[in-house]
Amino acid sequence: MVCPLAFGEVGVKERVKSVLNYKKPTLWIMIATVAVLVILAVCFLTNPTREYQIRITIPAGSTEAFCYSDEEISPKGNTLTFYAGEGLGDTEIALLPVEVREENAYDEPAYITPGMPVKMDVEKGAWFKIGVNVQNTTDESMDVYVSVKNVEVRIASVKEAGDSSLSTEQTPGEENAAQQETDADMQVSDILNGSSPVTISREDALIFRAFLESGEWDDGISRCANNYELIFDGNTVRYHSDCGTFNDSAYNRHITLSEEDKVEVNTILEKYISLQAGEMPVKNDTIQNIMLYEQPEADKVCIKVQPSMIRENAYYYIPTDKDQEWLSAQVEALDLEGQPFDRRWEGHKERGWQIIYNDMEIRVFEGGYLYYTYDDEKGMMECFIEAPKLCDYIQIMLTEKIGYQNYDVSDIKDIVSAKLDVKSAFTSGQFYSQTITDAETLQKFEEWFSNAEYMYGGTECGTQYACLELTLANGDVMKLSMATDSCPNFHIDGVAYDYRPVSDWNNSEFYVTVQRSACDKQTDGVD
């Protein structure tokens, strides 16, 4: 900050005199200074802080207090900062010591909520697994992610790290027969159609491993939308058949195959799953033919959205032309100087979308508020500022481009019909649709949903596999992304709600009611 000299300030004349007598530094000092700056620039540019998305798989039917990651992390300092990643809502996080020198207590969990950092004191150089307090009452395993920086990452153990194709870029040496059998354990599934994993033959699995082990990994995730998932050695790699790209989100890197190699990989996949690379989950009337992406684009303002539809967990809308130019200027001009962390967002409701700009994720709240957190030498800092012009501009743009709306659940009244679309493991990956007009059922829906309570930070329960479309008597149509597990949660265009805030934490009555309505409808049609 530049401040003018104050009248009567002591020592003003002396400082002015020293400025007037200033002499340029000698040439050798300037050369040395430039050299130091060049060295610092090289260090910062070649050694950026890498953010890891640590995956934790919650097995089907798991009631364990904590589930832990396959990956192990080793802190580069004495403190670590964690953020809730994809699929993780309000819960507890804990560290499980694997290799430690100091007998510290690591069994005390910490509370974590989306968008809020959690700091833990750790032993530098030790190895830990990350655990989360998440249960899964469904018949299908689910993945959640925890974000962390300033760590080394390995797979399960030093030995496994050497064996895993994702923990080393060196070609492994000769393997014994037992190891070759392990290499054959690979599965592939079709993400778009929600198909169950199919086991790949040993011969084909070894071919895939060869591509992954000998290929050159590039930093970052490809912008190509994935349509296949490979699972092996506790790792998950996604693949897009049109681009010929393997994405490893746990290590934030990707491989792009040559045209010849892409043809070979696609030919192998055709033996297991019919390739449908042209089918994109964003082709939906609510998107109004506007392309959404699975990954943000560097150096551009991107808007993270979760439209109420059957979809991936989240998409990115990337404005173009004058919209992008105006938004970039506005975001770059934001004053994001923070203050010590104090949960300043409390009492405000989210808009259901976030601003993404390079490494920044800015949460947006009603009333034109922006919320951003970062670390510095003072600890965790947060910035909560007003930017109504920017917020309104984006909200209007999202409404016009992709039909993204803000709704008040109290407006859910006088429902005349409801249409439930589901495409999940419960329907064997097949699309299922049911229209409900039974007055008693619709009355239950109104009571549940109009009294739902807002949930900050979203929900860890997957809401992307089912969409409930409510048509009201006044002609309004509201779409709710419904959880398909036991959680009584739904999203309306990115804003999360709990529709059973007082009763038990279970939404089974919703699906029982839907099923009963379908049975009654069939009975009524019988002569």
Coordinates of C-alpha atoms in Angstrom, one line a residue:
M1 CA 0.0 0.0 0.0
V2 CA 1.4 3.5 -0.9
C3 CA 0.7 6.2 1.7
P4 CA 1.4 10.0 1.3
L5 CA 3.8 11.7 3.7
A6 CA 1.9 13.1 6.7
F7 CA 2.5 16.7 7.8
G8 CA 4.6 16.9 10.9
E9 CA 6.0 13.3 10.5
V10 CA 9.3 12.9 12.2
G11 CA 12.3 12.1 9.9
V12 CA 10.6 13.2 6.7
K13 CA 13.4 15.5 5.6
E14 CA 16.0 12.8 6.2
R15 CA 14.1 10.3 4.1
V16 CA 13.5 12.7 1.3
K17 CA 17.2 13.6 1.3
S18 CA 18.2 10.0 1.1
V19 CA 15.9 9.5 -1.8
L20 CA 17.4 12.4 -3.7
N21 CA 20.9 11.1 -3.0
Y22 CA 20.1 7.6 -4.2
K23 CA 22.7 6.1 -6.5
K24 CA 22.2 3.3 -9.0
P25 CA 23.8 0.0 -7.9
T26 CA 27.0 -1.1 -9.6
L27 CA 26.8 -3.4 -12.6
W28 CA 28.0 -6.5 -10.7
I29 CA 25.3 -6.2 -8.1
M30 CA 22.6 -5.9 -10.8
I31 CA 24.0 -9.0 -12.5
A32 CA 24.1 -11.0 -9.3
T33 CA 20.5 -9.9 -8.5
V34 CA 19.3 -11.0 -11.9
A35 CA 21.0 -14.4 -11.5
V36 CA 19.3 -15.0 -8.2
L37 CA 15.9 -14.1 -9.6
V38 CA 16.5 -16.5 -12.5
I39 CA 17.4 -19.4 -10.2
L40 CA 14.3 -18.7 -8.0
A41 CA 12.1 -18.6 -11.1
V42 CA 13.4 -21.9 -12.3
C43 CA 12.9 -23.5 -8.9
F44 CA 9.3 -22.3 -8.7
L45 CA 8.4 -23.2 -12.3
T46 CA 10.0 -26.6 -12.3
N47 CA 8.8 -27.6 -8.8
P48 CA 5.2 -26.5 -8.5
T49 CA 3.2 -27.7 -5.5
R50 CA 1.2 -30.7 -6.7
E51 CA -2.3 -31.3 -5.5
Y52 CA -3.3 -35.0 -5.1
Q53 CA -6.8 -36.3 -5.2
I54 CA -6.6 -39.3 -2.9
R55 CA -9.3 -41.9 -3.7
I56 CA -11.0 -43.8 -0.9
T57 CA -13.3 -46.7 -2.0
I58 CA -16.3 -47.4 0.3
P59 CA -17.2 -51.0 -0.2
A60 CA -20.8 -52.0 -0.9
G61 CA -22.7 -52.6 2.3
S62 CA -19.9 -51.1 4.4
T63 CA -20.9 -50.1 8.0
E64 CA -17.3 -49.6 9.2
A65 CA -16.6 -46.5 11.1
F66 CA -13.7 -45.5 8.8
C67 CA -12.6 -46.6 5.3
Y68 CA -9.0 -45.9 4.3
S69 CA -7.2 -45.1 1.0
D70 CA -5.1 -47.5 -0.9
E71 CA -2.6 -44.8 -1.5
E72 CA -0.2 -43.7 1.2
I73 CA 1.0 -40.2 1.7
S74 CA 4.2 -38.9 3.2
P75 CA 4.2 -35.2 4.4
K76 CA 7.0 -32.9 3.2
G77 CA 6.4 -30.7 6.3
N78 CA 5.0 -30.9 9.8
T79 CA 1.5 -29.9 8.9
L80 CA -0.9 -30.9 6.2
T81 CA -4.1 -29.2 4.9
F82 CA -6.9 -31.4 3.6
Y83 CA -10.0 -30.5 1.5
A84 CA -13.1 -32.6 0.8
G85 CA -12.9 -33.8 -2.8
E86 CA -15.4 -35.2 -5.2
G87 CA -18.2 -37.2 -3.5
L88 CA -17.3 -36.3 0.0
G89 CA -19.6 -34.3 2.2
D90 CA -19.6 -33.4 5.9
T91 CA -17.8 -36.1 7.8
E92 CA -14.7 -37.0 9.8
I93 CA -11.2 -37.5 8.5
A94 CA -8.4 -39.5 10.2
L95 CA -4.8 -40.5 9.5
L96 CA -3.7 -44.2 9.9
P97 CA 0.1 -44.4 10.6
V98 CA 1.9 -46.9 8.4
E99 CA 5.5 -45.9 9.0
V100 CA 6.3 -43.4 11.7
R101 CA 9.3 -42.7 14.0
E102 CA 7.5 -40.6 16.6
E103 CA 4.9 -42.1 18.8
N104 CA 2.3 -39.4 18.3
A105 CA -1.5 -39.8 18.7
Y106 CA -3.1 -39.9 15.2
D107 CA -6.3 -41.6 16.2
E108 CA -8.2 -38.4 16.9
P109 CA -10.4 -37.7 13.8
A110 CA -11.1 -34.1 12.6
Y111 CA -14.3 -32.8 11.1
I112 CA -14.2 -31.9 7.4
T113 CA -16.8 -30.1 5.3
P114 CA -16.7 -29.2 1.5
G115 CA -14.9 -26.0 0.8
M116 CA -13.4 -25.8 4.3
P117 CA -9.8 -26.7 5.0
V118 CA -8.7 -29.0 7.8
K119 CA -5.2 -28.8 9.2
M120 CA -3.4 -31.6 10.9
D121 CA 0.0 -31.8 12.7
V122 CA 2.0 -34.7 11.2
E123 CA 5.5 -36.2 11.2
K124 CA 7.6 -35.1 8.3
G125 CA 8.7 -38.1 6.2
A126 CA 6.3 -40.6 7.8
W127 CA 3.7 -42.6 5.8
F128 CA 0.0 -42.5 6.4
K129 CA -3.3 -43.7 4.9
I130 CA -6.2 -41.3 4.8
G131 CA -9.5 -42.5 6.3
V132 CA -13.0 -41.0 6.2
N133 CA -16.1 -41.8 8.3
V134 CA -18.4 -42.8 5.4
Q135 CA -20.8 -45.7 5.3
N136 CA -22.4 -47.3 2.2
T137 CA -25.6 -49.2 2.5
T138 CA -26.0 -49.7 -1.3
D139 CA -25.1 -52.8 -3.3
E140 CA -22.4 -50.9 -5.2
S141 CA -19.1 -49.6 -4.0
M142 CA -18.5 -45.9 -4.3
D143 CA -15.5 -43.6 -4.4
V144 CA -14.8 -40.4 -2.5
Y145 CA -11.8 -38.2 -2.7
V146 CA -9.7 -36.1 -0.3
S147 CA -7.5 -33.3 -1.7
V148 CA -4.0 -32.7 -0.2
K149 CA -0.8 -30.9 -1.2
N150 CA 2.9 -31.0 -0.2
V151 CA 3.1 -34.8 0.0
E152 CA 4.7 -37.8 -1.7
V153 CA 2.3 -40.5 -2.7
R154 CA 2.8 -44.3 -3.1
I155 CA 0.5 -47.3 -3.5
A156 CA -0.1 -49.3 -0.3
S157 CA 3.5 -50.1 0.5
V158 CA 7.0 -49.7 -0.9
K159 CA 6.9 -53.1 -2.5
E160 CA 3.4 -52.5 -4.1
A161 CA 4.6 -49.1 -5.2
G162 CA 7.4 -50.8 -7.1
D163 CA 5.0 -53.3 -8.6
S164 CA 2.2 -50.8 -9.5
S165 CA 2.1 -49.4 -13.0
L166 CA 0.8 -46.1 -11.6
S167 CA 3.6 -45.6 -8.9
T168 CA 6.5 -45.8 -11.3
E169 CA 7.2 -44.9 -14.9
Q170 CA 10.0 -47.5 -15.3
T171 CA 9.4 -50.7 -17.1
P172 CA 9.3 -53.6 -14.6
G173 CA 11.8 -56.4 -14.9
E174 CA 11.1 -60.1 -15.2
E175 CA 8.2 -61.2 -13.1
N176 CA 7.4 -64.6 -11.8
A177 CA 4.2 -66.6 -12.6
A178 CA 2.4 -65.4 -9.5
Q179 CA 3.1 -61.7 -10.4
Q180 CA 1.8 -62.4 -13.9
E181 CA -1.4 -63.7 -12.6
T182 CA -1.8 -60.5 -10.5
D183 CA -1.1 -58.5 -13.7
A184 CA -4.0 -60.3 -15.3
D185 CA -6.5 -58.9 -12.7
M186 CA -7.9 -56.0 -14.7
Q187 CA -11.5 -54.9 -15.2
V188 CA -13.2 -52.4 -17.5
S189 CA -16.6 -50.7 -17.3
D190 CA -18.6 -48.4 -19.5
I191 CA -19.1 -45.1 -17.6
L192 CA -21.8 -43.7 -19.9
N193 CA -24.0 -46.8 -19.7
G194 CA -23.3 -47.6 -16.1
S195 CA -22.3 -51.2 -17.0
S196 CA -20.9 -53.6 -14.4
P197 CA -17.1 -54.1 -14.6
V198 CA -16.0 -56.8 -17.1
T199 CA -12.8 -58.8 -16.4
I200 CA -10.2 -58.4 -19.2
S201 CA -8.2 -61.5 -20.3
R202 CA -4.6 -61.8 -19.0
E203 CA -3.2 -61.3 -22.5
D204 CA -5.1 -58.1 -23.1
A205 CA -4.5 -56.8 -19.6
L206 CA -0.7 -57.1 -20.2
I207 CA -1.1 -55.1 -23.4
F208 CA -2.9 -52.3 -21.5
R209 CA -0.2 -52.4 -18.8
A210 CA 2.5 -52.0 -21.4
F211 CA 0.9 -48.8 -22.7
L212 CA 0.6 -47.4 -19.2
E213 CA 4.1 -48.3 -18.1
S214 CA 6.0 -47.3 -21.2
G215 CA 3.9 -44.2 -22.1
E216 CA 5.0 -40.6 -21.4
W217 CA 2.7 -39.1 -18.7
D218 CA 1.9 -35.4 -19.1
D219 CA 0.8 -33.2 -16.2
G220 CA -2.9 -32.5 -15.8
I221 CA -6.1 -34.2 -16.9
S222 CA -7.1 -34.3 -20.6
R223 CA -10.2 -32.3 -21.4
C224 CA -11.6 -35.2 -23.4
A225 CA -14.7 -36.6 -21.6
N226 CA -13.9 -40.2 -20.3
N227 CA -16.2 -43.0 -21.3
Y228 CA -14.3 -46.1 -19.9
E229 CA -12.8 -47.0 -16.6
L230 CA -10.0 -49.5 -16.0
I231 CA -9.5 -50.9 -12.5
F232 CA -6.4 -52.8 -11.5
D233 CA -4.0 -53.0 -8.5
G234 CA -6.4 -50.8 -6.5
N235 CA -6.0 -48.0 -9.1
T236 CA -8.5 -46.5 -11.4
V237 CA -7.6 -45.1 -14.8
R238 CA -10.2 -43.6 -17.2
Y239 CA -10.0 -43.7 -21.0
H240 CA -11.6 -41.9 -23.9
S241 CA -11.8 -43.9 -27.1
D242 CA -12.1 -40.9 -29.5
C243 CA -9.1 -39.0 -28.1
G244 CA -7.1 -42.1 -27.2
T245 CA -6.4 -40.7 -23.7
F246 CA -5.8 -42.4 -20.4
N247 CA -6.5 -40.1 -17.4
D248 CA -5.1 -40.8 -13.9
S249 CA -6.8 -38.3 -11.6
A250 CA -5.1 -39.6 -8.5
Y251 CA -1.8 -38.3 -9.8
N252 CA -3.2 -35.5 -12.0
R253 CA -1.7 -36.8 -15.2
H254 CA -2.6 -38.3 -18.6
I255 CA -1.2 -40.2 -21.6
T256 CA -2.3 -39.6 -25.2
L257 CA -1.8 -42.5 -27.4
S258 CA -0.6 -42.4 -31.0
E259 CA -3.2 -43.0 -33.7
E260 CA -1.9 -46.5 -34.2
D261 CA -1.9 -47.4 -30.5
K262 CA -5.4 -45.9 -30.1
V263 CA -6.7 -48.2 -32.8
E264 CA -5.2 -51.2 -31.0
V265 CA -6.7 -50.2 -27.6
N266 CA -10.1 -49.6 -29.1
T267 CA -10.0 -52.9 -30.9
I268 CA -9.4 -54.7 -27.6
L269 CA -12.1 -52.8 -25.9
E270 CA -14.6 -53.7 -28.6
K271 CA -14.3 -57.3 -27.5
Y272 CA -15.6 -56.5 -24.1
I273 CA -17.9 -53.4 -24.5
S274 CA -19.5 -51.9 -27.6
L275 CA -17.7 -48.5 -27.9
Q276 CA -20.1 -45.5 -27.9
A277 CA -17.7 -42.6 -27.8
G278 CA -20.2 -40.4 -29.6
E279 CA -22.7 -40.6 -26.7
M280 CA -22.1 -37.8 -24.3
P281 CA -23.9 -37.5 -20.9
V282 CA -24.4 -33.7 -21.5
K283 CA -26.7 -34.2 -24.5
N284 CA -29.9 -33.2 -22.7
D285 CA -32.7 -30.7 -23.3
T286 CA -31.9 -28.9 -20.0
I287 CA -28.5 -28.2 -21.5
Q288 CA -30.0 -26.7 -24.6
N289 CA -27.2 -28.1 -26.8
I290 CA -24.5 -26.2 -25.0
M291 CA -21.4 -28.3 -24.4
L292 CA -20.3 -29.0 -20.9
Y293 CA -16.9 -30.4 -20.0
E294 CA -15.5 -32.9 -17.4
Q295 CA -12.4 -30.7 -16.8
P296 CA -11.8 -27.0 -16.6
E297 CA -9.6 -25.2 -19.1
A298 CA -6.4 -23.4 -18.0
D299 CA -6.3 -19.6 -18.1
K300 CA -10.1 -19.4 -18.7
V301 CA -12.9 -18.6 -16.3
C302 CA -14.9 -21.8 -16.0
I303 CA -18.2 -22.4 -14.1
K304 CA -18.6 -25.6 -12.2
V305 CA -22.2 -26.8 -12.3
Q306 CA -24.3 -29.8 -11.3
P307 CA -27.5 -29.6 -13.4
S308 CA -30.5 -31.5 -12.3
M309 CA -30.3 -34.4 -14.7
I310 CA -28.8 -37.9 -15.0
R311 CA -25.2 -36.9 -15.3
E312 CA -21.6 -37.2 -14.1
N313 CA -20.9 -35.7 -10.7
A314 CA -20.1 -32.2 -12.0
Y315 CA -19.5 -30.4 -15.2
Y316 CA -17.8 -27.2 -16.3
Y317 CA -19.4 -24.6 -18.5
I318 CA -16.7 -22.6 -20.3
P319 CA -17.9 -19.2 -21.5
T320 CA -16.6 -18.0 -24.9
D321 CA -15.9 -14.8 -26.8
K322 CA -17.0 -11.6 -25.1
D323 CA -18.4 -13.4 -22.0
Q324 CA -15.0 -15.0 -21.4
E325 CA -13.2 -11.7 -22.0
W326 CA -15.4 -9.8 -19.5
L327 CA -15.4 -12.5 -16.9
S328 CA -11.6 -12.9 -17.0
A329 CA -11.1 -9.2 -16.5
Q330 CA -13.6 -9.2 -13.5
V331 CA -12.0 -12.2 -11.8
E332 CA -8.5 -11.0 -12.2
A333 CA -9.5 -7.7 -10.7
L334 CA -11.0 -9.3 -7.5
D335 CA -9.4 -8.3 -4.2
L336 CA -8.9 -11.7 -2.6
E337 CA -6.7 -10.6 0.3
G338 CA -8.0 -12.8 3.1
Q339 CA -8.4 -12.7 6.9
P340 CA -7.9 -15.4 9.5
F341 CA -10.3 -18.3 9.0
D342 CA -13.6 -17.6 10.8
R343 CA -16.3 -19.4 8.8
R344 CA -17.6 -16.1 7.4
W345 CA -19.9 -17.9 5.0
E346 CA -22.2 -19.1 7.8
G347 CA -25.8 -17.8 7.5
H348 CA -25.5 -17.5 3.7
K349 CA -26.9 -19.9 1.1
E350 CA -24.9 -21.2 -1.9
R351 CA -26.0 -20.4 -5.5
G352 CA -25.2 -23.9 -6.7
W353 CA -22.2 -23.1 -8.9
Q354 CA -18.5 -22.2 -8.4
I355 CA -16.1 -20.0 -10.3
I356 CA -13.0 -21.9 -11.4
Y357 CA -9.9 -19.9 -12.6
N358 CA -6.7 -21.9 -12.8
D359 CA -5.9 -23.1 -9.3
M360 CA -8.7 -21.0 -7.6
E361 CA -12.1 -22.3 -6.8
I362 CA -14.4 -19.5 -5.6
R363 CA -17.7 -20.5 -4.0
V364 CA -20.7 -18.3 -4.7
F365 CA -23.5 -17.3 -2.3
E366 CA -26.8 -15.6 -2.6
G367 CA -26.6 -11.8 -2.1
G368 CA -23.6 -11.6 -4.5
Y369 CA -21.0 -12.9 -2.1
L370 CA -17.8 -14.8 -3.1
Y371 CA -15.8 -17.0 -0.8
Y372 CA -12.2 -18.1 -1.2
T373 CA -9.6 -19.7 1.0
Y374 CA -5.8 -20.1 0.8
D375 CA -2.8 -20.8 3.0
D376 CA 0.0 -18.4 3.9
E377 CA 2.5 -17.9 6.7
K378 CA -0.3 -16.8 9.0
G379 CA -2.2 -20.0 8.5
M380 CA -5.5 -20.5 6.8
M381 CA -7.0 -17.3 5.3
E382 CA -10.4 -16.8 4.0
C383 CA -11.9 -14.1 1.8
F384 CA -15.6 -13.2 1.9
I385 CA -16.4 -10.3 -0.4
E386 CA -19.3 -8.8 -2.3
A387 CA -19.4 -8.9 -6.1
P388 CA -23.1 -8.7 -7.0
K389 CA -22.4 -7.5 -10.6
L390 CA -20.2 -10.5 -11.3
C391 CA -22.5 -13.0 -9.6
D392 CA -25.7 -11.7 -11.4
Y393 CA -23.9 -11.7 -14.7
I394 CA -23.0 -15.4 -14.4
Q395 CA -26.4 -16.4 -13.0
I396 CA -28.2 -14.8 -15.9
M397 CA -25.7 -16.4 -18.4
L398 CA -26.2 -19.9 -16.9
T399 CA -30.0 -19.5 -16.9
E400 CA -30.0 -18.4 -20.6
K401 CA -27.4 -20.9 -21.8
I402 CA -28.1 -24.1 -19.9
G403 CA -31.4 -23.4 -18.1
Y404 CA -29.6 -23.3 -14.7
Q405 CA -32.1 -21.9 -12.1
N406 CA -32.4 -20.8 -8.5
Y407 CA -35.5 -22.2 -6.8
D408 CA -37.0 -21.9 -3.3
V409 CA -38.2 -25.3 -2.1
S410 CA -41.1 -23.7 -0.3
D411 CA -42.6 -23.0 -3.8
I412 CA -43.1 -26.8 -4.3
K413 CA -46.9 -26.7 -4.0
D414 CA -49.9 -28.2 -5.8
I415 CA -47.9 -30.9 -7.7
V416 CA -50.0 -32.3 -10.5
S417 CA -47.5 -34.9 -11.8
A418 CA -44.1 -36.3 -11.2
K419 CA -41.7 -38.1 -13.5
L420 CA -38.8 -40.1 -12.1
D421 CA -35.9 -41.1 -14.4
V422 CA -33.3 -43.5 -13.0
K423 CA -30.1 -45.0 -14.6
S424 CA -28.0 -46.7 -12.0
A425 CA -26.7 -50.0 -10.7
F426 CA -30.2 -50.6 -9.2
T427 CA -31.6 -50.7 -12.8
S428 CA -28.6 -52.7 -14.1
G429 CA -27.4 -49.6 -16.0
Q430 CA -30.7 -49.4 -18.0
F431 CA -32.7 -46.2 -18.3
Y432 CA -36.0 -46.4 -16.2
S433 CA -38.8 -43.8 -16.3
Q434 CA -42.1 -43.6 -14.4
T435 CA -44.8 -41.0 -14.4
I436 CA -46.7 -40.5 -11.1
T437 CA -50.1 -38.9 -10.9
D438 CA -51.5 -40.5 -7.7
A439 CA -52.8 -37.6 -5.5
E440 CA -51.7 -39.3 -2.2
T441 CA -48.2 -39.9 -3.5
L442 CA -47.9 -36.3 -4.8
Q443 CA -49.1 -34.9 -1.5
K444 CA -46.3 -36.9 0.3
F445 CA -43.8 -35.4 -2.2
E446 CA -45.0 -31.9 -1.4
E447 CA -44.7 -32.4 2.3
W448 CA -41.2 -33.8 2.1
F449 CA -39.6 -31.5 -0.5
S450 CA -41.2 -28.2 0.4
N451 CA -40.0 -28.5 4.0
A452 CA -36.5 -29.7 3.1
E453 CA -33.5 -28.0 4.8
Y454 CA -30.6 -26.5 2.9
M455 CA -27.3 -28.3 3.3
Y456 CA -24.1 -26.3 3.0
G457 CA -21.4 -27.9 0.8
G458 CA -23.5 -30.5 -0.9
T459 CA -23.9 -34.1 0.1
E460 CA -21.6 -37.1 -0.1
C461 CA -24.6 -39.2 -1.4
G462 CA -24.7 -39.6 -5.1
T463 CA -27.5 -37.7 -6.7
Q464 CA -26.5 -37.9 -10.3
Y465 CA -28.2 -41.2 -11.1
A466 CA -31.9 -40.2 -10.7
C467 CA -33.9 -37.1 -11.6
L468 CA -37.4 -36.3 -10.3
E469 CA -39.3 -33.8 -12.5
L470 CA -42.2 -32.1 -10.7
T471 CA -44.9 -30.3 -12.6
L472 CA -46.9 -27.8 -10.5
A473 CA -50.4 -26.5 -11.0
N474 CA -49.1 -23.1 -12.0
G475 CA -47.1 -24.6 -14.9
D476 CA -43.7 -24.4 -13.3
V477 CA -41.4 -27.5 -13.6
M478 CA -38.8 -28.2 -11.0
K479 CA -36.2 -30.9 -11.4
L480 CA -34.6 -32.6 -8.4
S481 CA -31.5 -34.8 -8.5
M482 CA -32.4 -37.6 -6.1
A483 CA -30.0 -39.7 -4.1
T484 CA -30.3 -43.4 -5.0
D485 CA -28.8 -44.8 -1.8
S486 CA -30.2 -44.4 1.7
C487 CA -29.6 -40.7 2.0
P488 CA -32.7 -38.4 2.1
N489 CA -31.0 -35.8 0.0
F490 CA -31.5 -34.1 -3.3
H491 CA -29.9 -31.3 -5.4
I492 CA -31.7 -28.5 -7.3
D493 CA -29.1 -27.3 -9.8
G494 CA -26.2 -27.8 -7.4
V495 CA -27.9 -26.7 -4.2
A496 CA -28.3 -29.6 -1.7
Y497 CA -31.2 -30.3 0.6
D498 CA -32.2 -32.8 3.3
Y499 CA -35.9 -33.7 3.0
R500 CA -36.0 -35.8 6.1
P501 CA -34.4 -33.3 8.6
V502 CA -36.4 -34.5 11.6
S503 CA -37.1 -38.2 10.9
D504 CA -34.6 -41.0 10.5
W505 CA -31.7 -40.7 8.1
N506 CA -33.2 -43.0 5.4
N507 CA -35.0 -42.3 2.2
S508 CA -36.3 -45.8 1.6
E509 CA -39.9 -44.5 2.0
F510 CA -39.5 -42.4 -1.1
Y511 CA -38.7 -45.4 -3.4
V512 CA -41.2 -47.6 -1.6
T513 CA -43.9 -44.9 -2.3
V514 CA -42.8 -44.7 -6.0
Q515 CA -42.9 -48.5 -6.3
R516 CA -46.4 -48.7 -4.6
S517 CA -47.7 -46.0 -7.0
A518 CA -46.5 -48.0 -10.0
C519 CA -48.1 -51.2 -8.7
D520 CA -51.4 -49.4 -8.0
K521 CA -51.4 -48.0 -11.5
Q522 CA -50.9 -51.5 -13.0
T523 CA -53.7 -52.8 -10.8
D524 CA -56.1 -50.0 -11.9
G525 CA -55.5 -51.0 -15.5
V526 CA -56.6 -54.6 -14.9
D527 CA -60.2 -55.4 -16.0

